[in-house]
Coordinates of C-alpha atoms and ligand atoms in Angstrom, one line a residue:
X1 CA 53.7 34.0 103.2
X2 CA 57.2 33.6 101.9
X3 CA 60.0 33.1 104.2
X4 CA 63.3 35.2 104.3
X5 CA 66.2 33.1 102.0
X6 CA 68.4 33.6 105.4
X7 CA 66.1 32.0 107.6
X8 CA 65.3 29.6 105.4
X9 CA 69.0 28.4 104.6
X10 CA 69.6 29.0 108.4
X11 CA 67.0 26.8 109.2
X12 CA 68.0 23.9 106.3
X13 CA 71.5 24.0 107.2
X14 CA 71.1 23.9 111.3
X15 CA 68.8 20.9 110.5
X16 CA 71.7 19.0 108.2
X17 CA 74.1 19.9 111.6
X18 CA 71.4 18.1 113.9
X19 CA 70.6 15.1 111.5
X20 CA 73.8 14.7 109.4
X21 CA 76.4 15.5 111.9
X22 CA 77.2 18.2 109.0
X23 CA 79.4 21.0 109.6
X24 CA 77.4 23.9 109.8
X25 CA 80.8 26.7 108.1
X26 CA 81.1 24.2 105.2
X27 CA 77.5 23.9 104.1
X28 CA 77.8 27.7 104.6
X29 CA 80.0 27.7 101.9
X30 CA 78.4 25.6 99.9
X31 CA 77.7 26.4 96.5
X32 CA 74.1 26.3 97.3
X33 CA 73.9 29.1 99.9
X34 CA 77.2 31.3 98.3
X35 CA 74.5 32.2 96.2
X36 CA 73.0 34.3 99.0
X37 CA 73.1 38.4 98.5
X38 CA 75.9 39.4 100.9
X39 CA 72.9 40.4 103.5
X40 CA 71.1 37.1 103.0
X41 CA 74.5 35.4 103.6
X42 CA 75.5 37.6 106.8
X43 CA 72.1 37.0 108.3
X44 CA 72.0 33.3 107.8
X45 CA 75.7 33.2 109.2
X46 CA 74.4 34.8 112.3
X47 CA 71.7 33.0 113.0
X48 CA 73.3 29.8 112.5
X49 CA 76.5 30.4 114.3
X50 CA 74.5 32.5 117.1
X51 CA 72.2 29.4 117.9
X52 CA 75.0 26.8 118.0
X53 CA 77.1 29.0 120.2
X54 CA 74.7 29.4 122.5
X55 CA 72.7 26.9 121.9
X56 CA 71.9 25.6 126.0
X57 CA 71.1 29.0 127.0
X58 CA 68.6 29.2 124.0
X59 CA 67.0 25.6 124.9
X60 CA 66.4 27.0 128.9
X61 CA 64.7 29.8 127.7
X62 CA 62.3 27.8 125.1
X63 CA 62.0 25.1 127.8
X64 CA 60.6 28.0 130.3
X65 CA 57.5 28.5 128.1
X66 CA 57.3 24.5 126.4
X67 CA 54.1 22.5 127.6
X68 CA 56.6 19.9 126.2
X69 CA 59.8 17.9 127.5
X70 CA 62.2 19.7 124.5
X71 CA 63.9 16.2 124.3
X72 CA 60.1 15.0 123.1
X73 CA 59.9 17.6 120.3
X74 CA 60.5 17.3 116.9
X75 CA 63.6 18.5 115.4
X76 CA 62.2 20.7 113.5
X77 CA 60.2 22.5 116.2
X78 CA 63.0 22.9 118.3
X79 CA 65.3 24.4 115.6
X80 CA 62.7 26.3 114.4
X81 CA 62.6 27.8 118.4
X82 CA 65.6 28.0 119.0
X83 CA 66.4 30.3 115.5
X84 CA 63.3 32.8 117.0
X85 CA 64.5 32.8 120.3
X86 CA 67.8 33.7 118.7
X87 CA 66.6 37.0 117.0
X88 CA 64.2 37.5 120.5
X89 CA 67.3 37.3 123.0
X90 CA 70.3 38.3 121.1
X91 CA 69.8 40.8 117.9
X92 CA 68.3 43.7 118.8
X93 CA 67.5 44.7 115.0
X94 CA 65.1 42.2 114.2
X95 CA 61.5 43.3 115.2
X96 CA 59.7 40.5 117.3
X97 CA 56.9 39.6 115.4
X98 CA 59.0 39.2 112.5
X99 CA 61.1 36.4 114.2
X100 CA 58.0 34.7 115.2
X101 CA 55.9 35.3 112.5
X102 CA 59.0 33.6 110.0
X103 CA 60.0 30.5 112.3
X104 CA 55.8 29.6 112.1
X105 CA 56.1 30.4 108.7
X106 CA 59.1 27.8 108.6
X107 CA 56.9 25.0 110.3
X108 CA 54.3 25.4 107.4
X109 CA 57.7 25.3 104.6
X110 CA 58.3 21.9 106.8
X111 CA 54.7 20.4 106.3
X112 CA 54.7 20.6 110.5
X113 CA 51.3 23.0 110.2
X114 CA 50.1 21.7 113.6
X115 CA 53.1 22.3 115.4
X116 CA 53.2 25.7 114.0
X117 CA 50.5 26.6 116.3
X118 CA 52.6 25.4 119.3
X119 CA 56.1 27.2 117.7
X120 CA 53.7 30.0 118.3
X121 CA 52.2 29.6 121.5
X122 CA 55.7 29.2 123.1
X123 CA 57.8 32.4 120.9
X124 CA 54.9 34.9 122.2
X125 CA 55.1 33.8 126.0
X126 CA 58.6 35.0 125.4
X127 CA 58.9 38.6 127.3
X128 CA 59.6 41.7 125.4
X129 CA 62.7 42.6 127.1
X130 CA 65.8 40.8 125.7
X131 CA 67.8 37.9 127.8
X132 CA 70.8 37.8 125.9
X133 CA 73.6 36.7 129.1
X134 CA 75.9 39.8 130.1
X135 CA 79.3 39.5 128.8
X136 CA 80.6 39.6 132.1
X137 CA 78.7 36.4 133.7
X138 CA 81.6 34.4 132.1
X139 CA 84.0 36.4 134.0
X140 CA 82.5 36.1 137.1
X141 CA 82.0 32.8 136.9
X142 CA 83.4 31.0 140.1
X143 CA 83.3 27.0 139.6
X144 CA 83.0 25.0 136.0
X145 CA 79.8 24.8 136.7
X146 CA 79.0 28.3 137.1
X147 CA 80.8 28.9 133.9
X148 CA 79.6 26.7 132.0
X149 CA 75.9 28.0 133.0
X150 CA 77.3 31.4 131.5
X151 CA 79.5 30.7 128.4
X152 CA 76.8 27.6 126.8
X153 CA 79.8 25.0 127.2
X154 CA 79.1 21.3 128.3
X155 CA 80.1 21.1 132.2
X156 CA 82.7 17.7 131.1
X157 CA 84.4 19.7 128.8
X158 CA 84.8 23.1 131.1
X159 CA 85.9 20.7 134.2
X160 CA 88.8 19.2 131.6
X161 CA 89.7 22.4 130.8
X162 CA 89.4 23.9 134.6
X163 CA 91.8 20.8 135.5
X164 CA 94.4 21.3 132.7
X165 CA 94.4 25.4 131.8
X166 CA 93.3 26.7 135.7
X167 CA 89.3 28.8 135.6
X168 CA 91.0 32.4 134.5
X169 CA 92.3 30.8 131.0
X170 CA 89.1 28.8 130.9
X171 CA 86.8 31.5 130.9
X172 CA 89.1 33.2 128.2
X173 CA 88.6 30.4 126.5
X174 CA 84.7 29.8 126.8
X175 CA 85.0 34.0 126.4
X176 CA 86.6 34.0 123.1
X177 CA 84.5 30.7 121.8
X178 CA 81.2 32.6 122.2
X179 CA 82.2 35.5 119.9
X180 CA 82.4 35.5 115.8
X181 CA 86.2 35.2 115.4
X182 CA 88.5 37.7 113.6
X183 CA 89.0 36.9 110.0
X184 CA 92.2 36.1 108.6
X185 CA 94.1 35.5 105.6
X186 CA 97.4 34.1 104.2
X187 CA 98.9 37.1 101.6
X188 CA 102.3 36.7 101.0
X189 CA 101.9 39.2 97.9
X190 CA 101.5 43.2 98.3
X191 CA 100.2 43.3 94.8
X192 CA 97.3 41.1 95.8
X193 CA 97.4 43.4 99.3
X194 CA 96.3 46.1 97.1
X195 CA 94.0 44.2 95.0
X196 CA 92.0 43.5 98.0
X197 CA 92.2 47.0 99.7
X198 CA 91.5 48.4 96.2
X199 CA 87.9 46.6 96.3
X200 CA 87.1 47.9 99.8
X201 CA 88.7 45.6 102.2
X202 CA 90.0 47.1 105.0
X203 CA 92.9 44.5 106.2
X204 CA 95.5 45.2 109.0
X205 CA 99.0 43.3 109.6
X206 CA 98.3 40.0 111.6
X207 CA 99.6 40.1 115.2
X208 CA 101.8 36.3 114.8
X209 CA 103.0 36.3 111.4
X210 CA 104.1 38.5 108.4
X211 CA 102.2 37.1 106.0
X212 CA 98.9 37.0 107.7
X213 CA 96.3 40.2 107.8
X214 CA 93.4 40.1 109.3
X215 CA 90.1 41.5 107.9
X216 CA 88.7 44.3 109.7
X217 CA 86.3 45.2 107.0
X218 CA 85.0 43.6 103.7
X219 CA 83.9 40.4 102.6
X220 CA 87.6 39.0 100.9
X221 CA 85.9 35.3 100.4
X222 CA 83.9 36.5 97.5
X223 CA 87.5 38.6 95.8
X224 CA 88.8 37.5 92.8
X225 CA 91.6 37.1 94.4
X226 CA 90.5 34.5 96.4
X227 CA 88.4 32.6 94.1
X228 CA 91.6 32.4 92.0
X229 CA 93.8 31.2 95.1
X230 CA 96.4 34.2 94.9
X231 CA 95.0 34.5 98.9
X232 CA 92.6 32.0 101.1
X233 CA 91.4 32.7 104.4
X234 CA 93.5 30.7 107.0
X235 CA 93.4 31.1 110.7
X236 CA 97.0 32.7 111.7
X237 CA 97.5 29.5 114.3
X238 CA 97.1 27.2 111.8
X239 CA 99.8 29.4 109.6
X240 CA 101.8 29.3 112.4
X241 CA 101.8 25.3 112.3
X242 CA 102.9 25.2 108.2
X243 CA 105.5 27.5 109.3
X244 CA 106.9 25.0 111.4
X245 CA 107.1 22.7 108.6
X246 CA 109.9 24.6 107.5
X247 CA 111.1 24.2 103.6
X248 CA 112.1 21.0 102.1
X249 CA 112.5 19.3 98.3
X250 CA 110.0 16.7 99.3
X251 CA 107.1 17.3 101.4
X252 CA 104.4 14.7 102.6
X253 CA 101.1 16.5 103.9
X254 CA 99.5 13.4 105.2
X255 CA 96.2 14.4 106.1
X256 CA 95.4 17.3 103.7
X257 CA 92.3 18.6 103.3
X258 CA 90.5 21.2 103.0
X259 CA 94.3 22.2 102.0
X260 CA 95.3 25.4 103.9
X261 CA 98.1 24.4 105.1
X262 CA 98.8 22.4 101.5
X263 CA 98.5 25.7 99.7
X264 CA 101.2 27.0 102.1
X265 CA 103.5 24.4 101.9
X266 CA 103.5 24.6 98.0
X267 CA 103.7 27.9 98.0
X268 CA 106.5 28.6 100.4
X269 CA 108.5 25.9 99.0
X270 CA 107.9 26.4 94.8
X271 CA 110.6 24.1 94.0
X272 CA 109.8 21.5 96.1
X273 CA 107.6 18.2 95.4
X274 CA 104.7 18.0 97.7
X275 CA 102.1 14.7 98.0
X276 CA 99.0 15.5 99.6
X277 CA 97.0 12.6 101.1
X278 CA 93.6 12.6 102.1
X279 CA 91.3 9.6 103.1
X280 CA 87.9 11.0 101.8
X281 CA 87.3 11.2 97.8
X282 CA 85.1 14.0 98.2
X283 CA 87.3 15.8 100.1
X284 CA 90.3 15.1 97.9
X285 CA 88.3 16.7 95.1
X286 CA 88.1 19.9 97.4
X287 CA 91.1 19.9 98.1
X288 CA 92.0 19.4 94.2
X289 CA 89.7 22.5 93.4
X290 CA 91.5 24.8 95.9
X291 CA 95.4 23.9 95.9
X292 CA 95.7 24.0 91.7
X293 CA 99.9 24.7 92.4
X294 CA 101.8 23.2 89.8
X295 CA 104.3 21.1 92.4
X296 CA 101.4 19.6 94.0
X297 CA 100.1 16.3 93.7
X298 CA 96.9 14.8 95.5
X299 CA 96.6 11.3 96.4
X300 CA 93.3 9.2 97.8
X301 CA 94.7 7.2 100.3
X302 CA 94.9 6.3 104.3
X303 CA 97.4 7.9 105.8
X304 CA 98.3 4.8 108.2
X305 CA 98.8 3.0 105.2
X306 CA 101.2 5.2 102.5
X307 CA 100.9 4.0 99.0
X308 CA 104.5 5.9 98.6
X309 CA 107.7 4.1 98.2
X310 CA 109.8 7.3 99.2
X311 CA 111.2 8.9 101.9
X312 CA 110.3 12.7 102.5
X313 CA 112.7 15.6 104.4
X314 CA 109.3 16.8 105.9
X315 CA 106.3 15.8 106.8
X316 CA 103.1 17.1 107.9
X317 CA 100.4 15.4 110.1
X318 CA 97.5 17.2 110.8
X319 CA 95.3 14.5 111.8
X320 CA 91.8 14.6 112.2
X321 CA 90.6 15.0 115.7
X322 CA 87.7 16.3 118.3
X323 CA 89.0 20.1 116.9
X324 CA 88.7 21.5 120.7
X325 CA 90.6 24.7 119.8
X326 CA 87.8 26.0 117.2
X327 CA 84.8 26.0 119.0
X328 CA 84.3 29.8 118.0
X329 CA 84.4 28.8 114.0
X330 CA 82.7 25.2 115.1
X331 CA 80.3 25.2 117.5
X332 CA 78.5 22.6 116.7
X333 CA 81.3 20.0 118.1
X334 CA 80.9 21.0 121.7
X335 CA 77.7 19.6 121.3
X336 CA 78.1 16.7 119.4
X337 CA 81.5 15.5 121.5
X338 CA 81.4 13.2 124.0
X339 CA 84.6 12.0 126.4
X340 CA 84.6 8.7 125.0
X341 CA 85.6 10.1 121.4
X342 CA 88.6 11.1 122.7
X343 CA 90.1 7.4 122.8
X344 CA 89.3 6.7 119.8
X345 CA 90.8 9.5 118.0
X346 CA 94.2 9.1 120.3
X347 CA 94.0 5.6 118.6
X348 CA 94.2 6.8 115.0
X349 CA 96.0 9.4 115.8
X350 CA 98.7 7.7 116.8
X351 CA 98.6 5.1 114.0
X352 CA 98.4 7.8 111.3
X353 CA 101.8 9.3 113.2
X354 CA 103.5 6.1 112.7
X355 CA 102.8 5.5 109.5
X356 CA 104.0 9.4 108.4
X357 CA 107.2 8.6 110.7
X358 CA 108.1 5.8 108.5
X359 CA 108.5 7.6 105.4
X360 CA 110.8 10.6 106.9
X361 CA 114.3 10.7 105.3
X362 CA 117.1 10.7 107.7
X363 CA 117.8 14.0 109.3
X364 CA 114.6 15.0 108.4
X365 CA 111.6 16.5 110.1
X366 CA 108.0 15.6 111.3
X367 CA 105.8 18.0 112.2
X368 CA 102.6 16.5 114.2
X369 CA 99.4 18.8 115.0
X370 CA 96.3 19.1 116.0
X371 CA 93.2 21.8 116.9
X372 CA 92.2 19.9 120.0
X373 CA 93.3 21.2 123.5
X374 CA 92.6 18.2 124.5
X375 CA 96.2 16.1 126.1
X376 CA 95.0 13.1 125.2
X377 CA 95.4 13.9 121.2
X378 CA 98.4 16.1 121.7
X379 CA 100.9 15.3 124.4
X380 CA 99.8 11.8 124.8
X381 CA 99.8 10.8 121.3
X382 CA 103.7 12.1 120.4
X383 CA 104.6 10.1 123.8
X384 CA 103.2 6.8 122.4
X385 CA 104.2 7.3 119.0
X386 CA 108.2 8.1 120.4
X387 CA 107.8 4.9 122.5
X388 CA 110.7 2.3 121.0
X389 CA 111.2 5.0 118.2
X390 CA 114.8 5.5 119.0
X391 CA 115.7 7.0 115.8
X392 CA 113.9 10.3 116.6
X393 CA 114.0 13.2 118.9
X394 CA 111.7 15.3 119.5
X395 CA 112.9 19.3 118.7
X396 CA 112.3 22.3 120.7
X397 CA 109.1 24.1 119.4
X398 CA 110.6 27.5 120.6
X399 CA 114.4 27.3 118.7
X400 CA 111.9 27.0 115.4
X401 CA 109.7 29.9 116.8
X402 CA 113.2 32.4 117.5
X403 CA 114.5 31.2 113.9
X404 CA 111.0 32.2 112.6
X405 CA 110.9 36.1 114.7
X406 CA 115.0 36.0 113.6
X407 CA 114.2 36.0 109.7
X408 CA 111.1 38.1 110.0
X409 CA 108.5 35.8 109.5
X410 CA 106.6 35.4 112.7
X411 CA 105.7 38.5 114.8
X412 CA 104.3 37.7 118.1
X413 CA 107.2 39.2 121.0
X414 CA 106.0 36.5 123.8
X415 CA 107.6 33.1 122.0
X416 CA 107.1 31.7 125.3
X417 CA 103.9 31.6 126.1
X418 CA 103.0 30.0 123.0
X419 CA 105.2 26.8 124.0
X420 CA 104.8 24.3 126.8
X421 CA 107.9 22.4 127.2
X422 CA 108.8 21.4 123.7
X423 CA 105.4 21.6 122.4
X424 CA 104.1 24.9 120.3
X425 CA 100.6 25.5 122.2
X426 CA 97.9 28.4 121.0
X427 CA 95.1 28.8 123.3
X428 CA 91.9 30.5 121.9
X429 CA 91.8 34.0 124.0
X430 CA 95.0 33.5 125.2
X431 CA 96.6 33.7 121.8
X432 CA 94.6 35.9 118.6
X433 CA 94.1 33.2 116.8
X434 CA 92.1 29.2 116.8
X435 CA 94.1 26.5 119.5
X436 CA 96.3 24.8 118.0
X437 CA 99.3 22.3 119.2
X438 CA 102.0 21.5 117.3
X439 CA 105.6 18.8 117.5
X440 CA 108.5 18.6 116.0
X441 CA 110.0 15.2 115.5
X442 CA 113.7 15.1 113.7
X443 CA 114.8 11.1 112.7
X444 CA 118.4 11.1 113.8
Ligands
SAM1 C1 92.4 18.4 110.5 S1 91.9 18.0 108.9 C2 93.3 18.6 108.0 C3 93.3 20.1 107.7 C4 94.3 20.4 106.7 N1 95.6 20.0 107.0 C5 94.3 21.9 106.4 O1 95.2 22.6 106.9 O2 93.4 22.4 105.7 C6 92.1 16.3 108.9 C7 91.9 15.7 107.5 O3 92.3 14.3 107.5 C8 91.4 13.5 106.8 N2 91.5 12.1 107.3 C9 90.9 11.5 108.3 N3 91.3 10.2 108.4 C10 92.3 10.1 107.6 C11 93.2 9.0 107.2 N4 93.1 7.9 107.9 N5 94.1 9.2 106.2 C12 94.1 10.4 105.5 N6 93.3 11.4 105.8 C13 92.5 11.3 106.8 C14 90.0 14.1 107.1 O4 89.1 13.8 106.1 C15 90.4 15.6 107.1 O5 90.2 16.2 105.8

């Protein structure tokens, strides 16, 4: 019997997230699976994102009815389990039988035909009733542990958060994490506004900035306006950050890909010259395919080691890191994290920051950011990197933020809440939008 083209790419692509480390929104969009029917595509998206999300409380409920220790099973098998108990516990449109009959069917696609038997035996021990957790066990939540029972969060990483946010923001947190979030897109054009609403998109203004609207209804990804790059999807927080960037003649984005913040920086500053860097080849030739702007120019390269002779009057570094504040468009990484990872990252971090220090321009700016919430990659890394670096100071995130709201560009009333001491701070739940952090450094 033929499987359904969602569960089969939800199946493929939650497999290349267990044995590749992949990431399960980019091989979403993949060429491969874009060529999904809009249905076939929405379902797949569920599934996948539903069973990384919630992945622990899946596995407790498979391990209930499991003969076998689920750490002995293959991956396959447990995949395949966890994408039935998915539809079982959590959708209530998907008949029963249809979810178990098509994750069996999935063990025969996977030449596993004896443990399709056993994906059987456990999916119809499974009760009728659903088990999806009420909404408001994360709010009643009364100890990390407790909470991260509820919210399918690793305990290490809801104790961090306990210690540096307090349990009320954490349980926003783990809240808004567990939930597909809001889509939004960069438009700084109200002919391509009406393009979009013109083909059935409903959009609304975004609550941070002016030129962000969020999608309330429509699928804008597969526009022609975005596939020509006249709009892109881009989460407002990390808007907010290129904003900060502020306008300059020479721009260095230092760690560029996929490019939304790239495509920002070009196109808010159309006369000025900007060099995007990224380490990966593969990823520069995204990142080549999205950002076509004239003033552009991509280079392969390390960013703690510039190839670039020049100075710049602005700089971007977005490094790479354990991307703790987008757990809700990433879910896989709570999984895949562990607290060692975090050292390591500070430590290139904070190499890739000196390097983009050395090639600002006098009196010009650094902006250095992250989506971690983590203090190790935000707060700690900008103290290290300013250690013996007595030609820079670092600015006041909120004087940016008030020039911002002053010239009409950035919304949001409560400027402080979004800052902690000089820093610029989004917090997931808190804040409608992905958490961010963000520094400005100026070389005196
Ligand atoms: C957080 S992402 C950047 C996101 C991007 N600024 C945007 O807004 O779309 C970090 C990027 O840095 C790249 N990268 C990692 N190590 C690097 C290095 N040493 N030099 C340059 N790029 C690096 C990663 O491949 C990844 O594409």
């Amino acid at each position: 019997m033929p499987v359904s083209p969602s569960r089969v790419a939800a199946f493929s692509i939650l497999l290349r997230v267990e044995k590749e480390r992949a990431y399960a929104s980019e091989l979403l969009h993949s060429p491969r699976w874009e060529e999904l029917s809009s249905a076939d595509h929405g379902l797949a998206t569920e599934l996948v994102m539903g069973v990384l999300r919630w992945r622990s409380v899946l596995d407790r409920q498979i391990a209930e009815f499991s003969a076998q220790e689920l750490t002995r099973l293959d991956v396959e098998v447990l995949v395949a389990l966890r994408v039935a108990a998915y539809q079982m516990s959590f959708l209530d449109r998907i008949p029963r039988r249809v979810a178990v009959h098509e994750s069996v069917e999935l063990m025969k696609r996977a030449k596993k035909r004896s443990a399709a038997a056993f994906v059987n035996a456990v999916l119809r021990k499974f009760p009728q009733q659903r088990r999806q957790p009420k909404p408001a066990s994360i709010q009643l939540a009364r100890t990390p542990g407790e909470l991260s029972f509820a919210s399918a969060h690793p305990l290490w990483l809801v104790e961090r958060w306990e210690r540096a946010f307090g349990l009320a923001v954490t349980q926003q947190i783990c809240e808004y994490d567990q939930r597909p979030p809001e889509t939004a897109v960069y438009l700084d054009d109200a002919n391509v506004e009406h393009e979009l609403e013109s083909t059935g998109a409903c959009l609304a203004r975004g609550p941070l900035l002016d030129s962000a609207r969020r999608v309330l209804r429509g699928d804008v990804s597969r526009s022609r306006a975005c596939l020509e790059g006249r709009t892109w999807i881009q989460d407002e927080g990390s808007q907010l950050v290129a904003h900060l960037v502020g306008r300059g003649e020479r721009i260095l984005d230092s760690c560029a890909a996929p490019g939304g913040k790239t495509r920002m920086l070009a196109r808010r500053n159309p006369r000025g010259e900007v060099i995007a860097v990224e380490l990966h080849a593969y990823r520069a030739r995204l990142l080549r395919k999205l950002v076509n702007n004239p003033n552009v120019q991509v280079m392969i390269a390390d960013a703690r080691e510039l190839p670039v002779g020049v100075d710049f009057d602005r700089v971007l570094i977005d490094v790479p890191c354990s991307g703790t504040g987008t757990l809700a468009r990433n879910p896989e990484i709570k999984w895949r994290l562990q607290p060692d990872d975090l050292a390591d990252l500070r430590a290139k971090q904070i190499a890739i920051l000196r390097s983009g220090m050395q090639r600002v321009a006098r009196g010009g700016k650094l902006v250095y950011s992250t989506c971690s919430l983590e203090e190790e990659e935000n707060v700690e890394v900008v103290e290290a990197a300013l250690a013996g670096a007595g030609d820079f100071r670092l600015l006041n995130c909120s004087i940016e933020l008030e020039r911002l709201r002053s010239s009409g560009e950035f919304r949001w009333k409560d400027v402080a809440s979004l800052v902690r001491g000089p820093y610029l701070r989004t917090i997931p739940g808190v804040h409608p939008c992905d958490g961010f952090f963000a520094a400005t450094l100026e070389k005196t």
